[in-house]
Amino acid sequence: MSFNFLCSGLGIFLYLSLFYLIALSLKDNSIADIAWGMGFIVVAVLNLILSEQICWRQWIVTALVSIWGLRLALHIYLRSRGKPEDFRYAEMRKKWSDRASLKSFTHIFMFQGLILLMIAYPIIMVNANPRVGVTFFDLIGMLIWLAGFLVEAIADIQLQNFIRHEKTPANPIMMRGLWQYSRHPNYFGEALVWWGIFFIVLSIPNGWLAIFSPVMITFLLLKVSGVPLLEKKYQDNPAYQEYASRTSRFVPWFSKR
């Protein structure tokens, strides 16, 4: 499996280096967000090719990862098309000043590649250990993945429809649909997707070793790159603070009256 991991690392290095060159020419590091979802597809397809024996579980994991990655990449592309660089990357560029080009490569694209490889470990693992037969974990994992995918996709659609058609200075915060139960249902759905992949991997020997993958993506979304950045962005917004006082931060739950 170490060979598969090394090949995956090389593949991601080349893949993200290409996106870095595109970002450099556009002077927009937001493209790293588009590369994120499709990077997992690169790992999945590459490991499927490297596998000496292919069983149905490998096809299923490859399909689930590809569906999730393509939808996410397309959503981010459509959301950011024609807009300036995302505020997070703009702040980094301003902070790094003359070293922005080099640090963009190391601190954004290559660091993202490292995180991507670690989260993608279950994909590498399932392709290195082909096992036939359906287990309880396969079924549970696919159901969890489906729930997470639907929550993430529906939340994204609801938010974009709100931004395009309903958002006004008097109505600045999305509070309907899934967003009345969680302030970040899209991030919750993304975490759930990877918990689903993990449960599928439990069907192979030592599959539990992949536990750090869903734990890592959940931690990153909750504590690092997802929820905290958006919460900080709206920390001085009275409407958002009122919404936050009665709405669950991550896991969907009934709002406080």
PDB file of C-alpha atoms in Angstrom, residues 34-238:
ATOM      1  CA  ILE A  34     -12.180  24.082  -7.202  1.00  0.00           C
ATOM      2  CA  ALA A  35      -9.157  21.768  -7.258  1.00  0.00           C
ATOM      3  CA  TRP A  36     -10.009  20.351  -3.823  1.00  0.00           C
ATOM      4  CA  GLY A  37     -12.946  18.104  -4.727  1.00  0.00           C
ATOM      5  CA  MET A  38     -11.476  16.909  -8.019  1.00  0.00           C
ATOM      6  CA  GLY A  39      -8.214  16.019  -6.269  1.00  0.00           C
ATOM      7  CA  PHE A  40      -9.978  13.137  -4.555  1.00  0.00           C
ATOM      8  CA  ILE A  41     -11.145  11.901  -7.946  1.00  0.00           C
ATOM      9  CA  VAL A  42      -7.512  11.895  -9.103  1.00  0.00           C
ATOM     10  CA  VAL A  43      -6.586   9.705  -6.116  1.00  0.00           C
ATOM     11  CA  ALA A  44      -9.565   7.388  -6.610  1.00  0.00           C
ATOM     12  CA  VAL A  45      -9.035   6.816 -10.339  1.00  0.00           C
ATOM     13  CA  LEU A  46      -5.262   6.472  -9.984  1.00  0.00           C
ATOM     14  CA  ASN A  47      -5.590   3.831  -7.264  1.00  0.00           C
ATOM     15  CA  LEU A  48      -8.230   1.968  -9.230  1.00  0.00           C
ATOM     16  CA  ILE A  49      -5.768   1.776 -12.131  1.00  0.00           C
ATOM     17  CA  LEU A  50      -2.963   0.625  -9.828  1.00  0.00           C
ATOM     18  CA  SER A  51      -5.055  -2.134  -8.276  1.00  0.00           C
ATOM     19  CA  GLU A  52      -4.160  -5.646  -9.453  1.00  0.00           C
ATOM     20  CA  GLN A  53      -7.633  -6.895  -8.668  1.00  0.00           C
ATOM     21  CA  ILE A  54     -10.836  -4.872  -8.744  1.00  0.00           C
ATOM     22  CA  CYS A  55     -14.000  -5.761  -6.835  1.00  0.00           C
ATOM     23  CA  TRP A  56     -17.350  -4.001  -6.673  1.00  0.00           C
ATOM     24  CA  ARG A  57     -16.416  -2.091  -3.479  1.00  0.00           C
ATOM     25  CA  GLN A  58     -13.619  -0.263  -5.301  1.00  0.00           C
ATOM     26  CA  TRP A  59     -15.987   0.752  -8.079  1.00  0.00           C
ATOM     27  CA  ILE A  60     -18.530   1.961  -5.523  1.00  0.00           C
ATOM     28  CA  VAL A  61     -15.997   4.069  -3.587  1.00  0.00           C
ATOM     29  CA  THR A  62     -14.615   5.521  -6.841  1.00  0.00           C
ATOM     30  CA  ALA A  63     -18.143   6.385  -8.004  1.00  0.00           C
ATOM     31  CA  LEU A  64     -19.169   7.970  -4.683  1.00  0.00           C
ATOM     32  CA  VAL A  65     -15.992  10.042  -4.464  1.00  0.00           C
ATOM     33  CA  SER A  66     -16.315  11.125  -8.105  1.00  0.00           C
ATOM     34  CA  ILE A  67     -19.961  12.178  -7.743  1.00  0.00           C
ATOM     35  CA  TRP A  68     -19.163  14.169  -4.605  1.00  0.00           C
ATOM     36  CA  GLY A  69     -15.989  15.742  -6.039  1.00  0.00           C
ATOM     37  CA  LEU A  70     -17.527  16.769  -9.357  1.00  0.00           C
ATOM     38  CA  ARG A  71     -20.591  18.314  -7.739  1.00  0.00           C
ATOM     39  CA  LEU A  72     -18.493  20.266  -5.264  1.00  0.00           C
ATOM     40  CA  ALA A  73     -16.055  21.519  -7.917  1.00  0.00           C
ATOM     41  CA  LEU A  74     -18.890  22.582 -10.234  1.00  0.00           C
ATOM     42  CA  HIS A  75     -20.731  24.306  -7.397  1.00  0.00           C
ATOM     43  CA  ILE A  76     -17.653  26.289  -6.337  1.00  0.00           C
ATOM     44  CA  TYR A  77     -16.839  27.201  -9.946  1.00  0.00           C
ATOM     45  CA  LEU A  78     -20.340  28.516 -10.628  1.00  0.00           C
ATOM     46  CA  ARG A  79     -20.401  30.343  -7.294  1.00  0.00           C
ATOM     47  CA  SER A  80     -17.073  32.090  -7.835  1.00  0.00           C
ATOM     48  CA  ARG A  81     -17.255  32.699 -11.601  1.00  0.00           C
ATOM     49  CA  GLY A  82     -16.737  36.364 -12.439  1.00  0.00           C
ATOM     50  CA  LYS A  83     -16.053  37.310  -8.807  1.00  0.00           C
ATOM     51  CA  PRO A  84     -12.807  38.606  -7.262  1.00  0.00           C
ATOM     52  CA  GLU A  85     -10.480  36.384  -5.251  1.00  0.00           C
ATOM     53  CA  ASP A  86     -12.076  34.921  -2.125  1.00  0.00           C
ATOM     54  CA  PHE A  87     -11.533  37.101   0.956  1.00  0.00           C
ATOM     55  CA  ARG A  88      -9.497  34.387   2.714  1.00  0.00           C
ATOM     56  CA  TYR A  89      -6.941  34.171  -0.092  1.00  0.00           C
ATOM     57  CA  ALA A  90      -6.953  37.932  -0.621  1.00  0.00           C
ATOM     58  CA  GLU A  91      -5.979  38.422   3.031  1.00  0.00           C
ATOM     59  CA  MET A  92      -3.175  35.860   2.674  1.00  0.00           C
ATOM     60  CA  ARG A  93      -1.880  37.577  -0.469  1.00  0.00           C
ATOM     61  CA  LYS A  94      -1.838  40.938   1.310  1.00  0.00           C
ATOM     62  CA  LYS A  95      -0.107  39.460   4.363  1.00  0.00           C
ATOM     63  CA  TRP A  96       2.573  37.640   2.343  1.00  0.00           C
ATOM     64  CA  SER A  97       3.288  40.652   0.103  1.00  0.00           C
ATOM     65  CA  ASP A  98       6.389  40.017  -2.069  1.00  0.00           C
ATOM     66  CA  ARG A  99       6.536  36.349  -1.037  1.00  0.00           C
ATOM     67  CA  ALA A 100       2.946  35.672  -2.078  1.00  0.00           C
ATOM     68  CA  SER A 101       3.859  33.591  -5.156  1.00  0.00           C
ATOM     69  CA  LEU A 102       6.116  31.175  -3.275  1.00  0.00           C
ATOM     70  CA  LYS A 103       3.920  30.938  -0.193  1.00  0.00           C
ATOM     71  CA  SER A 104       0.843  30.343  -2.320  1.00  0.00           C
ATOM     72  CA  PHE A 105       2.553  27.243  -3.703  1.00  0.00           C
ATOM     73  CA  THR A 106       3.736  25.896  -0.346  1.00  0.00           C
ATOM     74  CA  HIS A 107       1.119  27.129   2.116  1.00  0.00           C
ATOM     75  CA  ILE A 108      -1.991  26.753  -0.056  1.00  0.00           C
ATOM     76  CA  PHE A 109      -1.552  24.226  -2.858  1.00  0.00           C
ATOM     77  CA  MET A 110       1.064  21.859  -1.407  1.00  0.00           C
ATOM     78  CA  PHE A 111      -0.355  22.007   2.111  1.00  0.00           C
ATOM     79  CA  GLN A 112      -3.798  21.331   0.668  1.00  0.00           C
ATOM     80  CA  GLY A 113      -2.311  18.371  -1.194  1.00  0.00           C
ATOM     81  CA  LEU A 114      -0.934  16.920   2.043  1.00  0.00           C
ATOM     82  CA  ILE A 115      -4.284  17.262   3.804  1.00  0.00           C
ATOM     83  CA  LEU A 116      -6.043  15.824   0.760  1.00  0.00           C
ATOM     84  CA  LEU A 117      -3.822  12.726   0.781  1.00  0.00           C
ATOM     85  CA  MET A 118      -4.468  12.094   4.458  1.00  0.00           C
ATOM     86  CA  ILE A 119      -8.233  12.413   4.081  1.00  0.00           C
ATOM     87  CA  ALA A 120      -8.094  10.225   0.947  1.00  0.00           C
ATOM     88  CA  TYR A 121      -6.369   7.407   2.852  1.00  0.00           C
ATOM     89  CA  PRO A 122      -9.558   5.250   2.940  1.00  0.00           C
ATOM     90  CA  ILE A 123      -9.668   5.411  -0.868  1.00  0.00           C
ATOM     91  CA  ILE A 124      -6.088   4.174  -1.114  1.00  0.00           C
ATOM     92  CA  MET A 125      -6.761   1.516   1.507  1.00  0.00           C
ATOM     93  CA  VAL A 126      -9.840   0.050  -0.157  1.00  0.00           C
ATOM     94  CA  ASN A 127      -8.037  -0.260  -3.493  1.00  0.00           C
ATOM     95  CA  ALA A 128      -5.028  -1.931  -1.899  1.00  0.00           C
ATOM     96  CA  ASN A 129      -7.266  -4.522  -0.180  1.00  0.00           C
ATOM     97  CA  PRO A 130      -9.896  -5.787  -2.634  1.00  0.00           C
ATOM     98  CA  ARG A 131     -12.442  -7.942  -0.823  1.00  0.00           C
ATOM     99  CA  VAL A 132     -15.598  -9.412  -2.337  1.00  0.00           C
ATOM    100  CA  GLY A 133     -18.898  -9.750  -0.549  1.00  0.00           C
ATOM    101  CA  VAL A 134     -21.326  -7.207   0.888  1.00  0.00           C
ATOM    102  CA  THR A 135     -21.158  -6.433   4.599  1.00  0.00           C
ATOM    103  CA  PHE A 136     -23.306  -4.518   7.064  1.00  0.00           C
ATOM    104  CA  PHE A 137     -20.682  -1.754   7.069  1.00  0.00           C
ATOM    105  CA  ASP A 138     -20.987  -1.341   3.285  1.00  0.00           C
ATOM    106  CA  LEU A 139     -24.710  -0.726   3.534  1.00  0.00           C
ATOM    107  CA  ILE A 140     -24.450   1.612   6.505  1.00  0.00           C
ATOM    108  CA  GLY A 141     -21.593   3.504   4.855  1.00  0.00           C
ATOM    109  CA  MET A 142     -23.505   4.051   1.618  1.00  0.00           C
ATOM    110  CA  LEU A 143     -26.553   5.297   3.535  1.00  0.00           C
ATOM    111  CA  ILE A 144     -24.431   7.726   5.562  1.00  0.00           C
ATOM    112  CA  TRP A 145     -22.711   8.929   2.379  1.00  0.00           C
ATOM    113  CA  LEU A 146     -26.065   9.457   0.658  1.00  0.00           C
ATOM    114  CA  ALA A 147     -27.423  11.413   3.627  1.00  0.00           C
ATOM    115  CA  GLY A 148     -24.317  13.598   3.726  1.00  0.00           C
ATOM    116  CA  PHE A 149     -24.295  14.192  -0.022  1.00  0.00           C
ATOM    117  CA  LEU A 150     -27.959  15.215  -0.064  1.00  0.00           C
ATOM    118  CA  VAL A 151     -27.577  17.526   2.931  1.00  0.00           C
ATOM    119  CA  GLU A 152     -24.509  19.230   1.429  1.00  0.00           C
ATOM    120  CA  ALA A 153     -26.011  19.579  -2.052  1.00  0.00           C
ATOM    121  CA  ILE A 154     -29.431  20.789  -0.875  1.00  0.00           C
ATOM    122  CA  ALA A 155     -27.877  23.274   1.565  1.00  0.00           C
ATOM    123  CA  ASP A 156     -25.662  24.697  -1.193  1.00  0.00           C
ATOM    124  CA  ILE A 157     -28.619  25.040  -3.572  1.00  0.00           C
ATOM    125  CA  GLN A 158     -30.778  26.708  -0.921  1.00  0.00           C
ATOM    126  CA  LEU A 159     -28.045  29.191  -0.048  1.00  0.00           C
ATOM    127  CA  GLN A 160     -27.306  30.116  -3.667  1.00  0.00           C
ATOM    128  CA  ASN A 161     -31.000  30.622  -4.430  1.00  0.00           C
ATOM    129  CA  PHE A 162     -31.256  32.886  -1.388  1.00  0.00           C
ATOM    130  CA  ILE A 163     -28.212  34.936  -2.419  1.00  0.00           C
ATOM    131  CA  ARG A 164     -29.474  35.351  -5.997  1.00  0.00           C
ATOM    132  CA  HIS A 165     -33.135  36.095  -5.353  1.00  0.00           C
ATOM    133  CA  GLU A 166     -33.834  37.036  -1.739  1.00  0.00           C
ATOM    134  CA  LYS A 167     -30.788  38.512  -0.026  1.00  0.00           C
ATOM    135  CA  THR A 168     -31.161  42.212   0.770  1.00  0.00           C
ATOM    136  CA  PRO A 169     -29.702  44.608   3.376  1.00  0.00           C
ATOM    137  CA  ALA A 170     -32.881  44.027   5.378  1.00  0.00           C
ATOM    138  CA  ASN A 171     -32.713  40.249   4.896  1.00  0.00           C
ATOM    139  CA  PRO A 172     -28.971  39.409   4.851  1.00  0.00           C
ATOM    140  CA  ILE A 173     -28.913  35.961   6.477  1.00  0.00           C
ATOM    141  CA  MET A 174     -30.230  32.647   5.151  1.00  0.00           C
ATOM    142  CA  MET A 175     -32.425  31.145   7.875  1.00  0.00           C
ATOM    143  CA  ARG A 176     -34.771  28.820   6.000  1.00  0.00           C
ATOM    144  CA  GLY A 177     -34.652  25.222   4.803  1.00  0.00           C
ATOM    145  CA  LEU A 178     -31.753  23.252   6.251  1.00  0.00           C
ATOM    146  CA  TRP A 179     -30.250  26.527   7.462  1.00  0.00           C
ATOM    147  CA  GLN A 180     -32.898  26.874  10.163  1.00  0.00           C
ATOM    148  CA  TYR A 181     -31.492  23.725  11.797  1.00  0.00           C
ATOM    149  CA  SER A 182     -27.757  24.366  11.362  1.00  0.00           C
ATOM    150  CA  ARG A 183     -25.653  27.442  10.653  1.00  0.00           C
ATOM    151  CA  HIS A 184     -23.396  25.318   8.439  1.00  0.00           C
ATOM    152  CA  PRO A 185     -25.415  22.360   7.073  1.00  0.00           C
ATOM    153  CA  ASN A 186     -23.231  22.153   3.947  1.00  0.00           C
ATOM    154  CA  TYR A 187     -20.128  21.548   6.065  1.00  0.00           C
ATOM    155  CA  PHE A 188     -21.997  19.013   8.188  1.00  0.00           C
ATOM    156  CA  GLY A 189     -22.993  17.172   5.008  1.00  0.00           C
ATOM    157  CA  GLU A 190     -19.378  17.136   3.778  1.00  0.00           C
ATOM    158  CA  ALA A 191     -18.181  15.615   7.049  1.00  0.00           C
ATOM    159  CA  LEU A 192     -20.944  13.015   6.851  1.00  0.00           C
ATOM    160  CA  VAL A 193     -19.813  12.025   3.324  1.00  0.00           C
ATOM    161  CA  TRP A 194     -16.392  11.036   4.660  1.00  0.00           C
ATOM    162  CA  TRP A 195     -17.834   9.193   7.635  1.00  0.00           C
ATOM    163  CA  GLY A 196     -19.792   7.187   5.074  1.00  0.00           C
ATOM    164  CA  ILE A 197     -16.637   6.333   3.113  1.00  0.00           C
ATOM    165  CA  PHE A 198     -14.966   5.308   6.374  1.00  0.00           C
ATOM    166  CA  PHE A 199     -17.781   2.902   7.245  1.00  0.00           C
ATOM    167  CA  ILE A 200     -17.431   1.230   3.843  1.00  0.00           C
ATOM    168  CA  VAL A 201     -13.702   0.766   4.471  1.00  0.00           C
ATOM    169  CA  LEU A 202     -14.507  -0.987   7.754  1.00  0.00           C
ATOM    170  CA  SER A 203     -15.448  -3.948   5.554  1.00  0.00           C
ATOM    171  CA  ILE A 204     -11.776  -4.658   4.804  1.00  0.00           C
ATOM    172  CA  PRO A 205      -9.084  -5.912   7.243  1.00  0.00           C
ATOM    173  CA  ASN A 206      -7.799  -3.169   9.552  1.00  0.00           C
ATOM    174  CA  GLY A 207     -10.191  -0.697   7.980  1.00  0.00           C
ATOM    175  CA  TRP A 208     -10.569   1.014  11.363  1.00  0.00           C
ATOM    176  CA  LEU A 209      -7.074   2.484  10.837  1.00  0.00           C
ATOM    177  CA  ALA A 210      -8.674   4.954   8.431  1.00  0.00           C
ATOM    178  CA  ILE A 211     -10.576   6.599  11.302  1.00  0.00           C
ATOM    179  CA  PHE A 212      -8.295   9.639  11.190  1.00  0.00           C
ATOM    180  CA  SER A 213      -9.739  10.559   7.771  1.00  0.00           C
ATOM    181  CA  PRO A 214     -13.296  11.496   8.850  1.00  0.00           C
ATOM    182  CA  VAL A 215     -11.986  12.804  12.175  1.00  0.00           C
ATOM    183  CA  MET A 216      -9.575  15.109  10.323  1.00  0.00           C
ATOM    184  CA  ILE A 217     -12.128  16.507   7.867  1.00  0.00           C
ATOM    185  CA  THR A 218     -14.615  17.056  10.702  1.00  0.00           C
ATOM    186  CA  PHE A 219     -11.953  18.829  12.787  1.00  0.00           C
ATOM    187  CA  LEU A 220     -10.860  21.018   9.860  1.00  0.00           C
ATOM    188  CA  LEU A 221     -14.412  22.043   9.049  1.00  0.00           C
ATOM    189  CA  LEU A 222     -15.310  22.716  12.690  1.00  0.00           C
ATOM    190  CA  LYS A 223     -12.109  24.265  13.996  1.00  0.00           C
ATOM    191  CA  VAL A 224      -9.888  25.478  11.145  1.00  0.00           C
ATOM    192  CA  SER A 225     -10.927  26.283   7.579  1.00  0.00           C
ATOM    193  CA  GLY A 226     -14.690  26.055   7.488  1.00  0.00           C
ATOM    194  CA  VAL A 227     -16.929  27.189  10.322  1.00  0.00           C
ATOM    195  CA  PRO A 228     -14.471  29.483  12.202  1.00  0.00           C
ATOM    196  CA  LEU A 229     -13.664  31.653   9.163  1.00  0.00           C
ATOM    197  CA  LEU A 230     -17.299  32.297   8.345  1.00  0.00           C
ATOM    198  CA  GLU A 231     -18.246  32.833  11.981  1.00  0.00           C
ATOM    199  CA  LYS A 232     -15.444  35.409  12.245  1.00  0.00           C
ATOM    200  CA  LYS A 233     -16.625  37.121   9.057  1.00  0.00           C
ATOM    201  CA  TYR A 234     -20.076  37.720  10.593  1.00  0.00           C
ATOM    202  CA  GLN A 235     -19.018  38.337  14.192  1.00  0.00           C
ATOM    203  CA  ASP A 236     -20.058  41.997  13.993  1.00  0.00           C
ATOM    204  CA  ASN A 237     -23.316  41.349  12.149  1.00  0.00           C
ATOM    205  CA  PRO A 238     -26.263  41.733  14.590  1.00  0.00           C
TER     206      PRO A 238
END
